[in-house]
mmCIF file of C-alpha atoms in Angstrom:
data_model
loop_
_atom_site.group_PDB
_atom_site.id
_atom_site.type_symbol
_atom_site.label_atom_id
_atom_site.label_comp_id
_atom_site.label_asym_id
_atom_site.label_seq_id
_atom_site.Cartn_x
_atom_site.Cartn_y
_atom_site.Cartn_z
ATOM 1 C CA MET A 1 24.426 9.872 -11.277
ATOM 2 C CA LYS A 2 23.754 6.221 -12.057
ATOM 3 C CA ILE A 3 23.661 3.407 -9.545
ATOM 4 C CA THR A 4 23.061 -0.324 -9.710
ATOM 5 C CA THR A 5 20.734 -2.245 -7.447
ATOM 6 C CA GLN A 6 19.326 -5.717 -7.030
ATOM 7 C CA VAL A 7 15.615 -6.474 -6.824
ATOM 8 C CA GLY A 8 14.983 -10.152 -6.285
ATOM 9 C CA PRO A 9 17.420 -12.084 -8.484
ATOM 10 C CA ASN A 10 17.712 -9.288 -11.050
ATOM 11 C CA HIS A 11 20.111 -6.339 -11.262
ATOM 12 C CA TYR A 12 19.147 -2.912 -12.561
ATOM 13 C CA GLN A 13 20.755 0.387 -13.388
ATOM 14 C CA VAL A 14 19.018 3.468 -11.992
ATOM 15 C CA ASP A 15 19.551 6.939 -13.424
ATOM 16 C CA LEU A 16 19.069 9.314 -10.493
ATOM 17 C CA SER A 17 19.246 12.308 -12.850
ATOM 18 C CA THR A 18 15.798 11.515 -14.329
ATOM 19 C CA PRO A 19 13.309 11.839 -11.429
ATOM 20 C CA LEU A 20 9.613 11.775 -12.298
ATOM 21 C CA SER A 21 7.376 13.561 -9.803
ATOM 22 C CA ILE A 22 3.881 12.122 -9.349
ATOM 23 C CA SER A 23 2.658 14.499 -6.636
ATOM 24 C CA ILE A 24 0.299 17.424 -7.120
ATOM 25 C CA ASP A 25 1.833 20.845 -6.521
ATOM 26 C CA LEU A 26 -0.316 22.522 -3.859
ATOM 27 C CA ILE A 27 -0.929 26.167 -4.767
ATOM 28 C CA PHE A 28 -1.982 27.972 -1.592
ATOM 29 C CA ASN A 29 -4.682 30.664 -1.704
ATOM 30 C CA ASN A 30 -5.849 29.660 -5.167
ATOM 31 C CA ILE A 31 -9.035 27.628 -4.807
ATOM 32 C CA GLY A 32 -9.432 27.160 -8.535
ATOM 33 C CA GLN A 33 -6.003 25.541 -8.807
ATOM 34 C CA GLN A 34 -6.241 23.236 -5.777
ATOM 35 C CA PRO A 35 -7.693 19.729 -5.675
ATOM 36 C CA ASN A 36 -10.366 19.342 -3.020
ATOM 37 C CA HIS A 37 -12.109 16.383 -1.435
ATOM 38 C CA PHE A 38 -15.215 16.246 0.730
ATOM 39 C CA ASP A 39 -15.893 20.005 0.556
ATOM 40 C CA ALA A 40 -12.941 20.745 2.830
ATOM 41 C CA ASN A 41 -11.675 24.274 3.373
ATOM 42 C CA ALA A 42 -9.093 25.424 0.857
ATOM 43 C CA ALA A 43 -5.407 25.450 1.761
ATOM 44 C CA ILE A 44 -4.283 28.970 2.604
ATOM 45 C CA ALA A 45 -1.051 30.772 3.466
ATOM 46 C CA THR A 46 -1.204 33.850 5.710
ATOM 47 C CA PRO A 47 1.781 36.095 6.513
ATOM 48 C CA MET A 48 2.779 35.920 10.161
ATOM 49 C CA SER A 49 2.168 39.181 11.973
ATOM 50 C CA VAL A 50 3.639 39.938 15.403
ATOM 51 C CA ASP A 51 3.813 43.486 16.774
ATOM 52 C CA SER A 52 5.473 45.534 14.004
ATOM 53 C CA PHE A 53 6.722 42.485 12.110
ATOM 54 C CA VAL A 54 4.875 41.227 9.053
ATOM 55 C CA GLY A 55 6.143 38.157 7.247
ATOM 56 C CA ASN A 56 5.648 39.476 3.729
ATOM 57 C CA THR A 57 8.278 41.316 1.700
ATOM 58 C CA ARG A 58 5.592 42.846 -0.540
ATOM 59 C CA ARG A 59 4.168 44.543 2.571
ATOM 60 C CA GLY A 60 7.517 45.837 3.781
ATOM 61 C CA GLY A 61 8.607 42.829 5.768
ATOM 62 C CA SER A 62 12.244 41.794 5.863
ATOM 63 C CA CYS A 63 11.373 38.211 4.846
ATOM 64 C CA ASN A 64 8.465 35.955 3.997
ATOM 65 C CA VAL A 65 7.078 33.926 6.911
ATOM 66 C CA ASN A 66 3.791 32.224 6.107
ATOM 67 C CA VAL A 67 1.420 30.378 8.398
ATOM 68 C CA LEU A 68 0.034 27.452 6.404
ATOM 69 C CA GLN A 69 -3.457 26.066 6.957
ATOM 70 C CA MET A 70 -4.441 22.884 5.165
ATOM 71 C CA ASN A 71 -6.162 19.531 5.485
ATOM 72 C CA PRO A 72 -3.691 16.851 4.340
ATOM 73 C CA HIS A 73 -6.476 14.355 3.627
ATOM 74 C CA CYS A 74 -8.409 16.695 1.340
ATOM 75 C CA ASN A 75 -6.117 19.356 -0.140
ATOM 76 C CA GLY A 76 -3.693 17.330 -2.216
ATOM 77 C CA THR A 77 -1.275 14.411 -2.401
ATOM 78 C CA HIS A 78 -0.931 12.855 1.040
ATOM 79 C CA THR A 79 0.224 9.697 2.790
ATOM 80 C CA GLU A 80 -1.678 8.020 5.625
ATOM 81 C CA THR A 81 -0.733 5.520 8.311
ATOM 82 C CA ILE A 82 -3.071 3.170 10.153
ATOM 83 C CA ALA A 83 -3.481 5.966 12.707
ATOM 84 C CA HIS A 84 -6.019 7.377 10.245
ATOM 85 C CA ILE A 85 -8.521 4.841 11.609
ATOM 86 C CA CYS A 86 -7.033 4.138 15.080
ATOM 87 C CA ASN A 87 -6.876 5.927 18.402
ATOM 88 C CA TYR A 88 -3.446 7.344 19.012
ATOM 89 C CA GLY A 89 -1.841 9.380 21.743
ATOM 90 C CA ASN A 90 -0.327 8.660 25.127
ATOM 91 C CA THR A 91 -2.604 5.881 26.360
ATOM 92 C CA THR A 92 -0.951 2.474 26.606
ATOM 93 C CA GLU A 93 -4.175 0.660 25.769
ATOM 94 C CA ASP A 94 -4.011 1.946 22.219
ATOM 95 C CA GLY A 95 -0.688 0.231 21.638
ATOM 96 C CA GLN A 96 2.072 1.499 19.378
ATOM 97 C CA VAL A 97 0.161 3.111 16.540
ATOM 98 C CA PRO A 98 2.651 4.334 13.912
ATOM 99 C CA LEU A 99 2.311 7.967 12.908
ATOM 100 C CA ILE A 100 3.843 9.724 9.938
ATOM 101 C CA SER A 101 6.887 10.628 12.037
ATOM 102 C CA ASP A 102 7.411 6.933 12.812
ATOM 103 C CA ILE A 103 7.502 5.748 9.198
ATOM 104 C CA THR A 104 10.944 5.516 7.641
ATOM 105 C CA PHE A 105 10.767 4.602 3.977
ATOM 106 C CA PRO A 106 13.706 2.977 2.186
ATOM 107 C CA PRO A 107 15.320 5.578 -0.112
ATOM 108 C CA LEU A 108 14.228 3.553 -3.132
ATOM 109 C CA MET A 109 11.424 0.986 -3.150
ATOM 110 C CA PRO A 110 10.484 -1.461 -5.918
ATOM 111 C CA CYS A 111 7.316 -0.098 -7.482
ATOM 112 C CA ALA A 112 4.949 -1.001 -10.310
ATOM 113 C CA LEU A 113 2.978 1.658 -12.172
ATOM 114 C CA ILE A 114 -0.199 0.480 -13.866
ATOM 115 C CA THR A 115 -3.144 2.154 -15.584
ATOM 116 C CA VAL A 116 -6.757 1.016 -15.334
ATOM 117 C CA VAL A 117 -10.113 2.181 -16.648
ATOM 118 C CA PRO A 118 -12.735 2.091 -13.857
ATOM 119 C CA VAL A 119 -15.965 0.310 -14.733
ATOM 120 C CA GLU A 120 -19.591 0.622 -13.709
ATOM 121 C CA ALA A 121 -20.170 -1.157 -10.414
ATOM 122 C CA SER A 122 -23.426 -2.606 -11.711
ATOM 123 C CA SER A 123 -21.469 -4.555 -14.342
ATOM 124 C CA VAL A 124 -19.152 -6.473 -11.982
ATOM 125 C CA ASN A 125 -19.487 -9.424 -9.656
ATOM 126 C CA GLU A 126 -17.480 -7.817 -6.874
ATOM 127 C CA HIS A 127 -18.551 -6.104 -3.689
ATOM 128 C CA TYR A 128 -18.321 -3.111 -1.379
ATOM 129 C CA THR A 129 -19.662 -2.081 2.032
ATOM 130 C CA PRO A 130 -21.994 -0.238 1.995
ATOM 131 C CA PRO A 131 -23.475 -1.743 -1.199
ATOM 132 C CA PHE A 132 -22.906 -0.201 -4.621
ATOM 133 C CA ARG A 133 -25.307 2.374 -5.934
ATOM 134 C CA GLN A 134 -25.728 4.238 -9.180
ATOM 135 C CA PRO A 135 -23.573 5.656 -10.713
ATOM 136 C CA ASP A 136 -20.574 4.142 -8.860
ATOM 137 C CA GLN A 137 -17.405 3.573 -10.879
ATOM 138 C CA VAL A 138 -15.011 1.019 -9.423
ATOM 139 C CA ILE A 139 -11.513 -0.427 -9.723
ATOM 140 C CA THR A 140 -11.827 -4.197 -9.555
ATOM 141 C CA ALA A 141 -9.586 -7.155 -8.761
ATOM 142 C CA SER A 142 -10.035 -8.263 -12.354
ATOM 143 C CA LEU A 143 -8.707 -4.945 -13.690
ATOM 144 C CA LEU A 144 -5.729 -5.032 -11.343
ATOM 145 C CA SER A 145 -4.801 -8.634 -12.106
ATOM 146 C CA GLN A 146 -4.831 -7.928 -15.840
ATOM 147 C CA ALA A 147 -2.690 -4.811 -15.441
ATOM 148 C CA LEU A 148 -0.206 -6.574 -13.142
ATOM 149 C CA GLU A 149 0.274 -9.578 -15.395
ATOM 150 C CA GLY A 150 3.982 -10.018 -15.971
ATOM 151 C CA PHE A 151 5.133 -8.201 -12.831
ATOM 152 C CA LYS A 152 7.095 -10.216 -10.285
ATOM 153 C CA ALA A 153 6.269 -10.343 -6.575
ATOM 154 C CA GLU A 154 9.522 -8.586 -5.647
ATOM 155 C CA GLN A 155 8.529 -5.615 -7.832
ATOM 156 C CA LEU A 156 5.366 -4.910 -5.833
ATOM 157 C CA THR A 157 6.585 -3.414 -2.561
ATOM 158 C CA ALA A 158 4.774 -0.314 -3.784
ATOM 159 C CA LEU A 159 2.068 0.048 -6.401
ATOM 160 C CA VAL A 160 0.936 3.190 -8.224
ATOM 161 C CA VAL A 161 -2.508 2.994 -9.819
ATOM 162 C CA ARG A 162 -3.386 5.556 -12.482
ATOM 163 C CA THR A 163 -7.001 5.805 -13.650
ATOM 164 C CA LEU A 164 -8.344 6.871 -17.026
ATOM 165 C CA PRO A 165 -9.365 9.341 -18.195
ATOM 166 C CA ASN A 166 -6.214 11.094 -17.030
ATOM 167 C CA THR A 167 -5.941 14.818 -17.642
ATOM 168 C CA ASP A 168 -4.404 17.803 -15.877
ATOM 169 C CA ALA A 169 -7.884 18.477 -14.472
ATOM 170 C CA LYS A 170 -7.036 16.006 -11.702
ATOM 171 C CA THR A 171 -4.586 18.545 -10.264
ATOM 172 C CA HIS A 172 -7.465 20.857 -9.334
ATOM 173 C CA ALA A 173 -10.507 18.567 -9.333
ATOM 174 C CA VAL A 174 -13.230 19.096 -6.752
ATOM 175 C CA TYR A 175 -14.588 15.792 -5.441
ATOM 176 C CA ASN A 176 -17.922 15.874 -3.617
ATOM 177 C CA ARG A 177 -21.413 14.398 -3.843
ATOM 178 C CA HIS A 178 -21.763 15.998 -7.259
ATOM 179 C CA HIS A 179 -18.446 14.548 -8.473
ATOM 180 C CA GLN A 180 -18.020 11.073 -7.025
ATOM 181 C CA PRO A 181 -14.596 9.658 -7.941
ATOM 182 C CA PRO A 182 -13.956 5.955 -8.622
ATOM 183 C CA PHE A 183 -13.035 3.703 -5.705
ATOM 184 C CA PHE A 184 -11.867 0.133 -5.139
ATOM 185 C CA THR A 185 -13.901 -3.022 -4.603
ATOM 186 C CA HIS A 186 -13.223 -5.241 -1.596
ATOM 187 C CA GLU A 187 -11.921 -7.940 -3.904
ATOM 188 C CA ALA A 188 -9.441 -5.444 -5.373
ATOM 189 C CA ILE A 189 -7.991 -4.656 -1.944
ATOM 190 C CA ASP A 190 -7.852 -8.348 -1.059
ATOM 191 C CA TYR A 191 -5.982 -8.998 -4.303
ATOM 192 C CA LEU A 192 -3.412 -6.286 -3.537
ATOM 193 C CA ASN A 193 -2.909 -7.756 -0.069
ATOM 194 C CA ARG A 194 -2.277 -11.179 -1.588
ATOM 195 C CA CYS A 195 0.242 -9.584 -3.975
ATOM 196 C CA GLY A 196 2.179 -8.267 -0.988
ATOM 197 C CA VAL A 197 1.714 -4.558 -1.733
ATOM 198 C CA GLN A 198 2.969 -2.582 1.265
ATOM 199 C CA HIS A 199 2.479 0.963 -0.013
ATOM 200 C CA ILE A 200 -0.437 1.780 -2.309
ATOM 201 C CA VAL A 201 -0.486 5.048 -4.283
ATOM 202 C CA VAL A 202 -3.640 6.118 -6.119
ATOM 203 C CA ASP A 203 -4.696 9.154 -8.138
ATOM 204 C CA VAL A 204 -8.197 9.176 -6.647
ATOM 205 C CA PRO A 205 -8.907 10.902 -3.313
ATOM 206 C CA SER A 206 -9.675 7.687 -1.426
ATOM 207 C CA LEU A 207 -9.649 3.895 -1.615
ATOM 208 C CA ASP A 208 -13.240 4.179 -0.407
ATOM 209 C CA ARG A 209 -16.414 5.741 -1.712
ATOM 210 C CA LEU A 210 -16.774 9.393 -0.758
ATOM 211 C CA GLN A 211 -20.151 8.770 0.891
ATOM 212 C CA ASP A 212 -19.572 5.485 2.730
ATOM 213 C CA ALA A 213 -21.390 5.980 6.064
ATOM 214 C CA GLY A 214 -17.999 6.498 7.712
ATOM 215 C CA LEU A 215 -17.020 2.833 7.415
ATOM 216 C CA LEU A 216 -13.743 3.214 5.454
ATOM 217 C CA SER A 217 -14.102 -0.477 4.741
ATOM 218 C CA ASN A 218 -11.289 -0.621 2.158
ATOM 219 C CA HIS A 219 -8.855 1.219 4.431
ATOM 220 C CA ARG A 220 -9.649 -1.330 7.114
ATOM 221 C CA ARG A 221 -9.191 -4.181 4.674
ATOM 222 C CA PHE A 222 -5.793 -2.904 3.548
ATOM 223 C CA TRP A 223 -4.627 -2.520 7.155
ATOM 224 C CA ASN A 224 -6.395 -5.689 8.350
ATOM 225 C CA LEU A 225 -8.359 -3.900 11.049
ATOM 226 C CA PRO A 226 -11.891 -5.175 11.811
ATOM 227 C CA THR A 227 -14.962 -3.008 11.322
ATOM 228 C CA GLY A 228 -15.559 -0.615 14.200
ATOM 229 C CA VAL A 229 -12.257 -1.316 15.970
ATOM 230 C CA THR A 230 -10.380 1.888 16.851
ATOM 231 C CA HIS A 231 -7.514 0.450 18.894
ATOM 232 C CA MET A 232 -4.435 -1.231 17.480
ATOM 233 C CA SER A 233 -5.039 -4.917 16.838
ATOM 234 C CA PRO A 234 -2.050 -7.300 17.102
ATOM 235 C CA SER A 235 -3.029 -8.698 13.709
ATOM 236 C CA ALA A 236 -3.144 -5.293 11.979
ATOM 237 C CA TRP A 237 -0.669 -4.561 9.175
ATOM 238 C CA SER A 238 0.484 -1.311 10.714
ATOM 239 C CA HIS A 239 3.631 -0.990 8.571
ATOM 240 C CA LYS A 240 1.611 -0.313 5.418
ATOM 241 C CA THR A 241 0.722 3.120 4.039
ATOM 242 C CA ILE A 242 -1.906 4.586 1.743
ATOM 243 C CA THR A 243 -1.142 7.566 -0.501
ATOM 244 C CA GLU A 244 -4.026 9.309 -2.241
ATOM 245 C CA MET A 245 -4.538 12.141 -4.747
ATOM 246 C CA ALA A 246 -1.319 11.549 -6.656
ATOM 247 C CA PHE A 247 -1.077 12.609 -10.284
ATOM 248 C CA ILE A 248 0.801 10.590 -12.887
ATOM 249 C CA PRO A 249 1.348 12.513 -16.139
ATOM 250 C CA GLU A 250 0.619 10.775 -19.425
ATOM 251 C CA THR A 251 4.310 11.045 -20.317
ATOM 252 C CA VAL A 252 5.200 8.549 -17.573
ATOM 253 C CA ALA A 253 4.869 5.026 -18.942
ATOM 254 C CA ASP A 254 3.435 2.012 -17.146
ATOM 255 C CA GLY A 255 6.170 -0.285 -15.920
ATOM 256 C CA PHE A 256 8.636 -1.076 -13.174
ATOM 257 C CA TYR A 257 10.331 1.767 -11.283
ATOM 258 C CA LEU A 258 12.001 2.575 -8.017
ATOM 259 C CA LEU A 259 9.956 4.898 -5.814
ATOM 260 C CA ASN A 260 11.217 7.538 -3.427
ATOM 261 C CA MET A 261 8.556 8.602 -0.892
ATOM 262 C CA GLN A 262 9.118 11.720 1.163
ATOM 263 C CA THR A 263 7.041 12.708 4.195
ATOM 264 C CA PRO A 264 7.682 15.339 6.896
ATOM 265 C CA ALA A 265 8.310 14.281 10.500
ATOM 266 C CA LEU A 266 4.857 15.289 11.703
ATOM 267 C CA VAL A 267 3.333 13.530 14.697
ATOM 268 C CA THR A 268 -0.033 12.873 13.086
ATOM 269 C CA ASP A 269 -1.889 10.281 11.028
ATOM 270 C CA ALA A 270 -1.369 11.841 7.583
ATOM 271 C CA ALA A 271 0.775 14.443 5.917
ATOM 272 C CA PRO A 272 1.413 15.971 2.495
ATOM 273 C CA SER A 273 3.884 13.808 0.594
ATOM 274 C CA ARG A 274 6.244 14.003 -2.338
ATOM 275 C CA LEU A 275 6.593 10.950 -4.577
ATOM 276 C CA VAL A 276 9.324 10.507 -7.166
ATOM 277 C CA LEU A 277 9.708 7.620 -9.609
ATOM 278 C CA PHE A 278 13.063 6.631 -11.077
ATOM 279 C CA PRO A 279 13.194 4.614 -14.313
ATOM 280 C CA VAL A 280 15.322 1.476 -14.264
ATOM 281 C CA THR A 281 17.158 -0.526 -16.893
ATOM 282 C CA PRO A 282 17.867 -4.252 -16.493
ATOM 283 C CA ILE A 283 21.626 -4.614 -16.610
ATOM 284 C CA SER A 284 21.308 -7.588 -18.934
ATOM 285 C CA ASP A 285 19.034 -5.628 -21.290
ATOM 286 C CA SER A 286 19.536 -2.286 -23.005
ATOM 287 C CA VAL A 287 15.785 -1.577 -23.047
ATOM 288 C CA THR A 288 14.586 0.804 -20.342
ATOM 289 C CA ILE A 289 11.555 -0.320 -18.374
ATOM 290 C CA GLY A 290 9.487 2.707 -17.416
ATOM 291 C CA SER A 291 10.507 5.676 -19.554
ATOM 292 C CA GLU A 292 9.346 9.152 -20.382
ATOM 293 C CA LYS A 293 8.401 8.050 -23.907
ATOM 294 C CA GLY A 294 4.760 7.480 -22.947
ATOM 295 C CA ARG A 295 2.687 4.307 -22.972
#
């Protein structure tokens, strides 16, 4: 199926038969094939067992009924709302803090996919709280501005950032104090805010450094929530989302796409998510922007 759509002043054709998944498949009960952040417990699936019923056909059950245990923030591709850093519940003083179940994404969102090579923090004139330390690798405002040159403001509702090197190892990487992944500088987050990015998707496990004294300073910057504040601020950008631990195969080219984001209706701050890119073709141009031909 092909459809046409308008983004800003331009019209595009979208081929819905060529979806490109950029989420990590979560393989339960296989620690070696799961990504992991912050030394979290592995994601596991256990057959339900009640009286004489067992939810496993291999064990004689009539059907498979698994109880899933996982940590959305640490076991794979996931999307977060501002509730990740805010109080939420039934108290009126916390205000209306949007949870995953409250977020309704447009079926297709304008989205740019870019690729950057993180650099040594000691080599840049940008900042982070707490301060950089060896051997931090960072994604800077300078890197982002170079990669986004040529994109139009209306194409940046969502942004997918792929980092190099980029191998299948990311689908089962273990990130901890012995394997510190790259993270963003404050100037990088400020730049994305100025660009109008509403939904950021990254292939690293966090916008912030793994060991950051619990400040989550980049999350707060993206959502415009002051340091230490855990109640909803009227000035917070609560409509925005952060998606982490995506995986963008090398066969998916940098460029402009439409993004379909899928999240379950869970009443919580974060949930596993499925992300699908659709290549688009300008109607006035026969050249496809964002193809499976590679970069």
